[in-house]
PDB file of C-alpha atoms in Angstrom:
ATOM      1  CA  SER A   1       8.921  21.119  -1.841  1.00 81.00           C
ATOM      2  CA  VAL A   2       9.253  20.382   1.836  1.00 90.00           C
ATOM      3  CA  LEU A   3       7.376  17.785   3.884  1.00 93.00           C
ATOM      4  CA  LEU A   4       7.100  17.610   7.676  1.00 92.00           C
ATOM      5  CA  PHE A   5       6.173  14.292   9.317  1.00 94.00           C
ATOM      6  CA  ASP A   6       5.075  14.919  12.883  1.00 90.00           C
ATOM      7  CA  GLY A   7       3.102  12.522  15.048  1.00 85.00           C
ATOM      8  CA  GLY A   8       1.303  10.837  12.154  1.00 83.00           C
ATOM      9  CA  LYS A   9       0.462  14.160  10.489  1.00 90.00           C
ATOM     10  CA  VAL A  10       2.070  15.396   7.286  1.00 92.00           C
ATOM     11  CA  GLU A  11       2.452  19.062   6.442  1.00 91.00           C
ATOM     12  CA  VAL A  12       3.520  20.213   2.995  1.00 92.00           C
ATOM     13  CA  GLY A  13       4.977  23.501   1.841  1.00 89.00           C
ATOM     14  CA  HIS A  14       5.494  26.681   3.850  1.00 88.00           C
ATOM     15  CA  ASN A  15       4.394  25.261   7.194  1.00 87.00           C
ATOM     16  CA  ALA A  16       6.913  22.449   6.843  1.00 90.00           C
ATOM     17  CA  LYS A  17       9.660  24.750   5.583  1.00 89.00           C
ATOM     18  CA  ASN A  18       9.146  27.136   8.499  1.00 89.00           C
ATOM     19  CA  ARG A  19       9.888  24.292  10.935  1.00 89.00           C
ATOM     20  CA  MET A  20      12.972  22.892   9.158  1.00 86.00           C
ATOM     21  CA  ALA A  21      15.452  24.390  11.619  1.00 85.00           C
ATOM     22  CA  ILE A  22      13.429  23.282  14.639  1.00 90.00           C
ATOM     23  CA  VAL A  23      12.784  19.624  13.714  1.00 91.00           C
ATOM     24  CA  PRO A  24      15.206  18.736  10.876  1.00 88.00           C
ATOM     25  CA  LYS A  25      14.885  14.974  11.481  1.00 90.00           C
ATOM     26  CA  LYS A  26      11.174  15.156  10.681  1.00 92.00           C
ATOM     27  CA  ILE A  27      11.697  16.958   7.358  1.00 93.00           C
ATOM     28  CA  LEU A  28      12.018  15.718   3.782  1.00 93.00           C
ATOM     29  CA  LYS A  29      13.050  18.081   1.004  1.00 88.00           C
ATOM     30  CA  SER A  30      14.277  17.921  -2.571  1.00 85.00           C
ATOM     31  CA  THR A  31      12.955  14.384  -2.969  1.00 90.00           C
ATOM     32  CA  LYS A  32      12.212  14.956  -6.660  1.00 87.00           C
ATOM     33  CA  ARG A  33      15.885  14.405  -7.421  1.00 86.00           C
ATOM     34  CA  ASP A  34      15.519  10.850  -6.070  1.00 91.00           C
ATOM     35  CA  LEU A  35      12.553   9.833  -8.245  1.00 92.00           C
ATOM     36  CA  GLY A  36      13.428   6.721 -10.213  1.00 92.00           C
ATOM     37  CA  GLN A  37      16.106   5.731  -7.695  1.00 93.00           C
ATOM     38  CA  ASP A  38      15.958   2.868  -5.207  1.00 94.00           C
ATOM     39  CA  VAL A  39      15.777   5.183  -2.179  1.00 95.00           C
ATOM     40  CA  THR A  40      13.697   5.027   0.994  1.00 96.00           C
ATOM     41  CA  TYR A  41      13.632   7.663   3.727  1.00 95.00           C
ATOM     42  CA  ASN A  42      12.945   6.648   7.334  1.00 93.00           C
ATOM     43  CA  ILE A  43      10.984   9.465   8.941  1.00 91.00           C
ATOM     44  CA  GLU A  44       9.122   9.073  12.233  1.00 86.00           C
ATOM     45  CA  GLY A  45       9.240   5.294  11.867  1.00 87.00           C
ATOM     46  CA  GLN A  46       7.682   5.417   8.406  1.00 90.00           C
ATOM     47  CA  GLN A  47       9.336   4.234   5.210  1.00 94.00           C
ATOM     48  CA  ILE A  48       8.747   6.945   2.587  1.00 95.00           C
ATOM     49  CA  THR A  49       9.778   6.613  -1.058  1.00 96.00           C
ATOM     50  CA  PRO A  50      10.358   9.566  -3.388  1.00 96.00           C
ATOM     51  CA  MET A  51       7.155   8.609  -5.243  1.00 97.00           C
ATOM     52  CA  MET A  52       5.187   8.686  -1.971  1.00 96.00           C
ATOM     53  CA  ALA A  53       6.649  12.120  -1.195  1.00 96.00           C
ATOM     54  CA  ALA A  54       5.714  13.350  -4.682  1.00 96.00           C
ATOM     55  CA  SER A  55       2.195  12.042  -4.198  1.00 97.00           C
ATOM     56  CA  LEU A  56       1.818  13.928  -0.905  1.00 95.00           C
ATOM     57  CA  ILE A  57       3.051  17.132  -2.550  1.00 95.00           C
ATOM     58  CA  LEU A  58       0.723  16.722  -5.545  1.00 96.00           C
ATOM     59  CA  LYS A  59      -2.208  15.955  -3.240  1.00 96.00           C
ATOM     60  CA  LYS A  60      -1.554  19.226  -1.379  1.00 94.00           C
ATOM     61  CA  LEU A  61      -1.302  21.134  -4.680  1.00 94.00           C
ATOM     62  CA  LYS A  62      -4.599  19.579  -5.811  1.00 97.00           C
ATOM     63  CA  GLN A  63      -6.259  20.663  -2.570  1.00 95.00           C
ATOM     64  CA  MET A  64      -4.891  24.214  -2.857  1.00 94.00           C
ATOM     65  CA  ALA A  65      -5.964  24.514  -6.507  1.00 95.00           C
ATOM     66  CA  GLU A  66      -9.469  23.255  -5.723  1.00 97.00           C
ATOM     67  CA  GLU A  67      -9.821  25.761  -2.872  1.00 96.00           C
ATOM     68  CA  GLU A  68      -8.606  28.620  -5.068  1.00 96.00           C
ATOM     69  CA  LEU A  69     -10.735  27.663  -8.076  1.00 96.00           C
ATOM     70  CA  ASN A  70     -13.718  26.497  -6.032  1.00 97.00           C
ATOM     71  CA  ASP A  71     -13.890  23.540  -8.414  1.00 97.00           C
ATOM     72  CA  ILE A  72     -12.695  19.950  -8.736  1.00 96.00           C
ATOM     73  CA  VAL A  73      -9.265  19.461 -10.323  1.00 96.00           C
ATOM     74  CA  ASN A  74      -8.696  16.184 -12.163  1.00 96.00           C
ATOM     75  CA  ASP A  75      -6.813  16.488 -15.468  1.00 96.00           C
ATOM     76  CA  VAL A  76      -3.323  17.971 -15.097  1.00 96.00           C
ATOM     77  CA  VAL A  77      -0.212  18.709 -17.088  1.00 95.00           C
ATOM     78  CA  ILE A  78       2.824  18.220 -14.865  1.00 95.00           C
ATOM     79  CA  THR A  79       6.177  19.834 -15.529  1.00 91.00           C
ATOM     80  CA  ILE A  80       9.247  17.692 -14.845  1.00 89.00           C
ATOM     81  CA  PRO A  81      13.023  18.066 -15.120  1.00 84.00           C
ATOM     82  CA  ALA A  82      14.242  17.721 -18.697  1.00 79.00           C
ATOM     83  CA  TYR A  83      16.601  14.869 -17.887  1.00 79.00           C
ATOM     84  CA  PHE A  84      13.854  12.635 -16.422  1.00 86.00           C
ATOM     85  CA  GLY A  85      13.966   9.212 -18.021  1.00 89.00           C
ATOM     86  CA  PHE A  86      11.336   6.502 -18.345  1.00 95.00           C
ATOM     87  CA  LYS A  87      11.402   5.423 -14.674  1.00 96.00           C
ATOM     88  CA  GLU A  88      11.226   8.973 -13.279  1.00 94.00           C
ATOM     89  CA  ARG A  89       8.369   9.838 -15.643  1.00 95.00           C
ATOM     90  CA  ASN A  90       6.460   6.688 -14.647  1.00 97.00           C
ATOM     91  CA  GLU A  91       6.898   7.426 -10.952  1.00 97.00           C
ATOM     92  CA  THR A  92       5.719  11.011 -11.487  1.00 97.00           C
ATOM     93  CA  GLU A  93       2.600   9.774 -13.290  1.00 97.00           C
ATOM     94  CA  GLN A  94       1.914   7.195 -10.573  1.00 98.00           C
ATOM     95  CA  ALA A  95       2.388   9.822  -7.848  1.00 97.00           C
ATOM     96  CA  ALA A  96      -0.195  12.013  -9.596  1.00 98.00           C
ATOM     97  CA  ILE A  97      -2.653   9.120  -9.865  1.00 98.00           C
ATOM     98  CA  ASN A  98      -2.097   8.312  -6.162  1.00 97.00           C
ATOM     99  CA  ALA A  99      -2.892  11.957  -5.377  1.00 97.00           C
ATOM    100  CA  GLY A 100      -6.242  11.694  -7.176  1.00 97.00           C
ATOM    101  CA  LEU A 101      -5.122  13.390 -10.369  1.00 98.00           C
ATOM    102  CA  LYS A 102      -5.255  12.304 -14.005  1.00 98.00           C
ATOM    103  CA  PRO A 103      -1.978  13.263 -15.683  1.00 97.00           C
ATOM    104  CA  ILE A 104      -2.740  14.011 -19.323  1.00 97.00           C
ATOM    105  CA  ALA A 105       0.836  15.056 -20.150  1.00 95.00           C
ATOM    106  CA  LEU A 106       4.287  15.429 -18.665  1.00 95.00           C
ATOM    107  CA  LEU A 107       6.082  18.493 -20.001  1.00 89.00           C
ATOM    108  CA  ASP A 108       9.779  19.196 -19.548  1.00 84.00           C
ATOM    109  CA  GLU A 109      10.224  22.271 -17.334  1.00 83.00           C
ATOM    110  CA  PRO A 110      12.449  24.127 -19.813  1.00 79.00           C
ATOM    111  CA  THR A 111       9.914  23.513 -22.573  1.00 80.00           C
ATOM    112  CA  ALA A 112       7.142  24.920 -20.385  1.00 86.00           C
ATOM    113  CA  ALA A 113       9.271  28.015 -19.725  1.00 84.00           C
ATOM    114  CA  ALA A 114       9.968  28.354 -23.452  1.00 81.00           C
ATOM    115  CA  ILE A 115       6.265  28.194 -24.274  1.00 81.00           C
ATOM    116  CA  CYS A 116       5.615  31.023 -21.829  1.00 83.00           C
ATOM    117  CA  TYR A 117       8.540  33.061 -23.168  1.00 80.00           C
ATOM    118  CA  ALA A 118       7.592  32.673 -26.825  1.00 77.00           C
ATOM    119  CA  GLN A 119       3.849  33.090 -26.360  1.00 76.00           C
ATOM    120  CA  ASN A 120       3.683  36.547 -27.939  1.00 74.00           C
ATOM    121  CA  ARG A 121       6.760  36.388 -30.142  1.00 73.00           C
ATOM    122  CA  ASN A 122       6.261  35.748 -33.834  1.00 72.00           C
ATOM    123  CA  ARG A 123       9.840  35.655 -35.075  1.00 79.00           C
ATOM    124  CA  GLU A 124      12.097  32.689 -35.635  1.00 86.00           C
ATOM    125  CA  GLN A 125      14.738  32.339 -32.975  1.00 87.00           C
ATOM    126  CA  THR A 126      16.924  29.949 -31.039  1.00 90.00           C
ATOM    127  CA  PHE A 127      17.207  30.410 -27.293  1.00 87.00           C
ATOM    128  CA  VAL A 128      18.484  28.809 -24.120  1.00 88.00           C
ATOM    129  CA  VAL A 129      16.339  28.036 -21.092  1.00 86.00           C
ATOM    130  CA  VAL A 130      18.164  27.611 -17.788  1.00 85.00           C
ATOM    131  CA  ASP A 131      16.141  26.056 -14.974  1.00 83.00           C
ATOM    132  CA  LEU A 132      17.767  26.074 -11.552  1.00 81.00           C
ATOM    133  CA  GLY A 133      15.312  24.559  -9.114  1.00 76.00           C
ATOM    134  CA  GLY A 134      15.722  23.612  -5.477  1.00 74.00           C
ATOM    135  CA  GLY A 135      17.157  20.210  -6.245  1.00 74.00           C
ATOM    136  CA  THR A 136      17.814  20.074  -9.975  1.00 76.00           C
ATOM    137  CA  PHE A 137      19.469  22.022 -12.772  1.00 83.00           C
ATOM    138  CA  ASP A 138      18.395  21.841 -16.433  1.00 82.00           C
ATOM    139  CA  VAL A 139      19.578  23.593 -19.582  1.00 84.00           C
ATOM    140  CA  SER A 140      17.725  23.299 -22.891  1.00 84.00           C
ATOM    141  CA  ILE A 141      18.340  24.837 -26.289  1.00 88.00           C
ATOM    142  CA  LEU A 142      15.166  25.353 -28.309  1.00 85.00           C
ATOM    143  CA  SER A 143      14.257  26.832 -31.647  1.00 87.00           C
ATOM    144  CA  LEU A 144      10.998  28.556 -32.491  1.00 84.00           C
ATOM    145  CA  ALA A 145       9.830  28.749 -36.095  1.00 85.00           C
ATOM    146  CA  ASP A 146       6.298  29.234 -37.429  1.00 80.00           C
ATOM    147  CA  GLY A 147       4.833  28.809 -33.955  1.00 75.00           C
ATOM    148  CA  THR A 148       6.485  25.406 -33.484  1.00 80.00           C
ATOM    149  CA  PHE A 149       9.103  24.542 -30.877  1.00 79.00           C
ATOM    150  CA  GLU A 150      11.916  22.132 -31.463  1.00 83.00           C
ATOM    151  CA  VAL A 151      14.089  21.010 -28.578  1.00 82.00           C
ATOM    152  CA  LEU A 152      17.607  20.954 -30.035  1.00 88.00           C
ATOM    153  CA  SER A 153      19.414  19.796 -26.926  1.00 86.00           C
ATOM    154  CA  THR A 154      18.725  19.299 -23.257  1.00 81.00           C
ATOM    155  CA  ASN A 155      20.692  18.134 -20.276  1.00 81.00           C
ATOM    156  CA  GLY A 156      20.616  18.418 -16.541  1.00 78.00           C
ATOM    157  CA  ASP A 157      22.053  17.418 -13.225  1.00 78.00           C
ATOM    158  CA  THR A 158      19.993  15.644 -10.591  1.00 71.00           C
ATOM    159  CA  VAL A 159      22.300  16.611  -7.751  1.00 76.00           C
ATOM    160  CA  LEU A 160      22.857  20.276  -8.490  1.00 80.00           C
ATOM    161  CA  GLY A 161      20.239  22.774  -7.479  1.00 79.00           C
ATOM    162  CA  GLY A 162      19.473  25.718  -5.263  1.00 78.00           C
ATOM    163  CA  ASP A 163      19.713  23.543  -2.154  1.00 78.00           C
ATOM    164  CA  ASP A 164      23.293  22.659  -3.107  1.00 80.00           C
ATOM    165  CA  PHE A 165      24.183  26.332  -3.579  1.00 82.00           C
ATOM    166  CA  ASP A 166      22.594  27.139  -0.209  1.00 82.00           C
ATOM    167  CA  ASN A 167      24.628  24.382   1.466  1.00 81.00           C
ATOM    168  CA  LYS A 168      27.897  25.621  -0.089  1.00 86.00           C
ATOM    169  CA  ILE A 169      27.186  29.165   1.110  1.00 89.00           C
ATOM    170  CA  ILE A 170      26.415  27.899   4.617  1.00 87.00           C
ATOM    171  CA  ASP A 171      29.584  25.764   4.630  1.00 88.00           C
ATOM    172  CA  HIS A 172      31.615  28.787   3.529  1.00 90.00           C
ATOM    173  CA  MET A 173      30.076  31.024   6.202  1.00 90.00           C
ATOM    174  CA  VAL A 174      30.671  28.444   8.929  1.00 91.00           C
ATOM    175  CA  ALA A 175      34.300  28.041   7.836  1.00 91.00           C
ATOM    176  CA  GLU A 176      34.877  31.815   7.713  1.00 90.00           C
ATOM    177  CA  PHE A 177      33.064  32.838  10.877  1.00 88.00           C
TER     178      PHE A 177
END
């Protein structure tokens, strides 16, 4: 999720991402990893918190969903990193409310992936879900028996994600070439 702050306007998503190289000082990205932390970003003279950034992203997603569905979107289930604690979960819920949404549940991302995976499987099994997002990394071990999931173990890293891999590759390329 990328945000561009430019002259009082905010762009979210692809338009912002496409301008990252041109105006990097006006860009926020991977702010989800900072939810629950005492962090403020200074962009274009504005003080933006991770919760404010999340709210802007969720507001854009709400708008896109309403345009696609040609209907009002209110009640939502939001997926979140498995390691999110009480503060991160509260800030996610508040960001959704600020975006005009009613969060009816927060679901760990690996659990959501497991539900999709096991949807048409009727056998008992234990499996691992690995979730490598842009800013976060989660691993969960789940069991499925009689149509019921049990999360056996979950852990994650707030500062290890696809962005970090991208940065290491860029650093390597710069050093080599």
